[in-house]
């Protein structure tokens, strides 16, 4: 199938599909005219790639993990360990963001008090 059909069937833009191919996450063959042709299995592959992106994996990490994810014969505890590392990384990032939000909440509260005081002084 051509890239447009793969895009339509997966809901992923042709630009993203080209990016997946550039990153080594997806393979195609080329016609004599240079157009990409994807196997039927590319539909599920693209859906898996999207799922892994949604799970927070980078394309670099994904390229490293995809062979183990897609081939049950080579799955080892290494794969689970890497996925757990990604989970820990995301939890740490969430904690950092939570602290950042708390600081921003304090700034907003301070500004709200300051604006209220300024308004009261201006009215007096």
C-alpha atoms as a printed R data frame, in Angstrom:
    type eleno elety resid chain resno       x       y      z
1   ATOM     1    CA   UNK     A     1   0.000   0.000  0.000
2   ATOM     2    CA   UNK     A     2   1.122   3.557 -0.604
3   ATOM     3    CA   UNK     A     3   1.775   6.082  2.108
4   ATOM     4    CA   UNK     A     4  -1.583   7.831  1.642
5   ATOM     5    CA   UNK     A     5  -3.499   4.620  2.248
6   ATOM     6    CA   UNK     A     6  -1.378   3.781  5.287
7   ATOM     7    CA   UNK     A     7  -2.031   7.275  6.590
8   ATOM     8    CA   UNK     A     8  -5.786   6.922  6.056
9   ATOM     9    CA   UNK     A     9  -5.940   3.483  7.669
10  ATOM    10    CA   UNK     A    10  -3.962   4.472 10.746
11  ATOM    11    CA   UNK     A    11  -4.938   8.104 11.235
12  ATOM    12    CA   UNK     A    12  -1.251   9.041 11.197
13  ATOM    13    CA   UNK     A    13  -0.051  11.779  8.873
14  ATOM    14    CA   UNK     A    14   2.146  10.915  5.899
15  ATOM    15    CA   UNK     A    15   4.759  13.229  7.399
16  ATOM    16    CA   UNK     A    16   4.808  11.160 10.605
17  ATOM    17    CA   UNK     A    17   5.045   7.943  8.618
18  ATOM    18    CA   UNK     A    18   8.054   9.319  6.743
19  ATOM    19    CA   UNK     A    19   9.572  10.280 10.103
20  ATOM    20    CA   UNK     A    20   9.008   6.746 11.451
21  ATOM    21    CA   UNK     A    21  10.801   5.398  8.400
22  ATOM    22    CA   UNK     A    22  13.700   7.857  8.797
23  ATOM    23    CA   UNK     A    23  14.097   6.762 12.406
24  ATOM    24    CA   UNK     A    24  14.233   3.086 11.439
25  ATOM    25    CA   UNK     A    25  10.904   2.305 13.088
26  ATOM    26    CA   UNK     A    26   9.117   1.377  9.867
27  ATOM    27    CA   UNK     A    27  10.277  -0.051  6.548
28  ATOM    28    CA   UNK     A    28   9.036   0.282  2.989
29  ATOM    29    CA   UNK     A    29  10.111  -0.684 -0.466
30  ATOM    30    CA   UNK     A    30  10.218   1.701 -3.398
31  ATOM    31    CA   UNK     A    31   8.593   1.551 -6.777
32  ATOM    32    CA   UNK     A    32  10.593   2.306 -9.915
33  ATOM    33    CA   UNK     A    33   9.238   5.839 -9.599
34  ATOM    34    CA   UNK     A    34  10.560   6.076 -6.043
35  ATOM    35    CA   UNK     A    35   7.198   5.921 -4.276
36  ATOM    36    CA   UNK     A    36   7.034   4.164 -0.931
37  ATOM    37    CA   UNK     A    37   5.146   0.874 -0.733
38  ATOM    38    CA   UNK     A    38   4.296  -0.592  2.660
39  ATOM    39    CA   UNK     A    39   3.343  -4.146  3.550
40  ATOM    40    CA   UNK     A    40  -0.037  -4.865  5.110
41  ATOM    41    CA   UNK     A    41   1.762  -5.434  8.426
42  ATOM    42    CA   UNK     A    42   2.727  -1.744  8.443
43  ATOM    43    CA   UNK     A    43  -0.779  -0.870  9.668
44  ATOM    44    CA   UNK     A    44  -0.249  -2.691 12.964
45  ATOM    45    CA   UNK     A    45   3.347  -1.473 13.164
46  ATOM    46    CA   UNK     A    46   2.247   2.169 12.866
47  ATOM    47    CA   UNK     A    47  -0.437   1.616 15.505
48  ATOM    48    CA   UNK     A    48   2.192   0.112 17.814
49  ATOM    49    CA   UNK     A    49   4.552   3.029 17.187
50  ATOM    50    CA   UNK     A    50   1.777   5.486 18.031
51  ATOM    51    CA   UNK     A    51   0.997   3.563 21.207
52  ATOM    52    CA   UNK     A    52   4.643   3.643 22.266
53  ATOM    53    CA   UNK     A    53   4.866   7.386 21.557
54  ATOM    54    CA   UNK     A    54   1.708   7.896 23.615
55  ATOM    55    CA   UNK     A    55   3.409   5.903 26.394
56  ATOM    56    CA   UNK     A    56   6.183   8.499 26.399
57  ATOM    57    CA   UNK     A    57   8.943   6.611 24.607
58  ATOM    58    CA   UNK     A    58  11.312   8.533 22.376
59  ATOM    59    CA   UNK     A    59  11.965   7.348 18.842
60  ATOM    60    CA   UNK     A    60  15.530   6.473 19.869
61  ATOM    61    CA   UNK     A    61  14.344   4.269 22.733
62  ATOM    62    CA   UNK     A    62  11.640   2.821 20.523
63  ATOM    63    CA   UNK     A    63  14.146   1.798 17.849
64  ATOM    64    CA   UNK     A    64  16.043  -0.023 20.555
65  ATOM    65    CA   UNK     A    65  12.960  -1.812 21.940
66  ATOM    66    CA   UNK     A    66  10.819  -2.541 18.877
67  ATOM    67    CA   UNK     A    67  12.560  -5.755 17.830
68  ATOM    68    CA   UNK     A    68  11.856  -7.266 21.250
69  ATOM    69    CA   UNK     A    69   8.319  -5.894 21.373
70  ATOM    70    CA   UNK     A    70   7.368  -7.299 17.982
71  ATOM    71    CA   UNK     A    71   9.134 -10.679 18.169
72  ATOM    72    CA   UNK     A    72   8.069 -12.816 21.145
73  ATOM    73    CA   UNK     A    73  10.947 -15.201 20.450
74  ATOM    74    CA   UNK     A    74  13.523 -12.595 21.493
75  ATOM    75    CA   UNK     A    75  11.689 -11.061 24.450
76  ATOM    76    CA   UNK     A    76  13.779 -11.167 27.569
77  ATOM    77    CA   UNK     A    77  13.681  -9.517 30.983
78  ATOM    78    CA   UNK     A    78  15.833  -6.804 29.369
79  ATOM    79    CA   UNK     A    79  12.723  -5.472 27.589
80  ATOM    80    CA   UNK     A    80  10.692  -5.307 30.779
81  ATOM    81    CA   UNK     A    81  13.594  -3.631 32.580
82  ATOM    82    CA   UNK     A    82  13.857  -0.947 29.866
83  ATOM    83    CA   UNK     A    83  10.106  -0.304 29.977
84  ATOM    84    CA   UNK     A    84  10.271   0.008 33.760
85  ATOM    85    CA   UNK     A    85  13.138   2.491 33.375
86  ATOM    86    CA   UNK     A    86  10.941   4.555 31.053
87  ATOM    87    CA   UNK     A    87   8.123   4.414 33.594
88  ATOM    88    CA   UNK     A    88  10.456   5.604 36.359
89  ATOM    89    CA   UNK     A    89  11.698   8.418 34.129
90  ATOM    90    CA   UNK     A    90   8.121   9.530 33.480
91  ATOM    91    CA   UNK     A    91   7.215   9.386 37.181
92  ATOM    92    CA   UNK     A    92  10.238  11.553 38.013
93  ATOM    93    CA   UNK     A    93   9.219  14.029 35.323
94  ATOM    94    CA   UNK     A    94   5.662  14.097 36.693
95  ATOM    95    CA   UNK     A    95   6.997  14.819 40.195
96  ATOM    96    CA   UNK     A    96   9.146  17.633 38.822
97  ATOM    97    CA   UNK     A    97   6.185  19.091 36.958
98  ATOM    98    CA   UNK     A    98   4.026  18.812 40.070
99  ATOM    99    CA   UNK     A    99   6.597  20.864 42.015
100 ATOM   100    CA   UNK     A   100   6.671  23.406 39.187
101 ATOM   101    CA   UNK     A   101   2.873  23.726 39.253
102 ATOM   102    CA   UNK     A   102   2.942  24.245 43.024
103 ATOM   103    CA   UNK     A   103   5.449  27.093 42.629
104 ATOM   104    CA   UNK     A   104   3.319  28.637 39.892
105 ATOM   105    CA   UNK     A   105   0.247  28.349 42.134
106 ATOM   106    CA   UNK     A   106   2.155  30.317 44.801
107 ATOM   107    CA   UNK     A   107   3.088  32.993 42.262
108 ATOM   108    CA   UNK     A   108  -0.535  33.274 41.115
109 ATOM   109    CA   UNK     A   109  -1.712  33.532 44.724
110 ATOM   110    CA   UNK     A   110   0.862  36.256 45.444
111 ATOM   111    CA   UNK     A   111  -0.151  38.174 42.321
112 ATOM   112    CA   UNK     A   112  -3.844  37.859 43.192
113 ATOM   113    CA   UNK     A   113  -3.203  39.360 46.640
114 ATOM   114    CA   UNK     A   114  -1.025  42.061 45.110
115 ATOM   115    CA   UNK     A   115  -3.655  42.989 42.515
116 ATOM   116    CA   UNK     A   116  -6.365  43.092 45.199
117 ATOM   117    CA   UNK     A   117  -4.221  45.367 47.367
118 ATOM   118    CA   UNK     A   118  -3.421  47.638 44.418
119 ATOM   119    CA   UNK     A   119  -7.112  47.874 43.543
120 ATOM   120    CA   UNK     A   120  -8.030  48.716 47.147
121 ATOM   121    CA   UNK     A   121  -5.356  51.439 47.325
122 ATOM   122    CA   UNK     A   122  -6.444  52.921 44.006
123 ATOM   123    CA   UNK     A   123 -10.077  53.063 45.198
124 ATOM   124    CA   UNK     A   124  -9.130  54.810 48.448
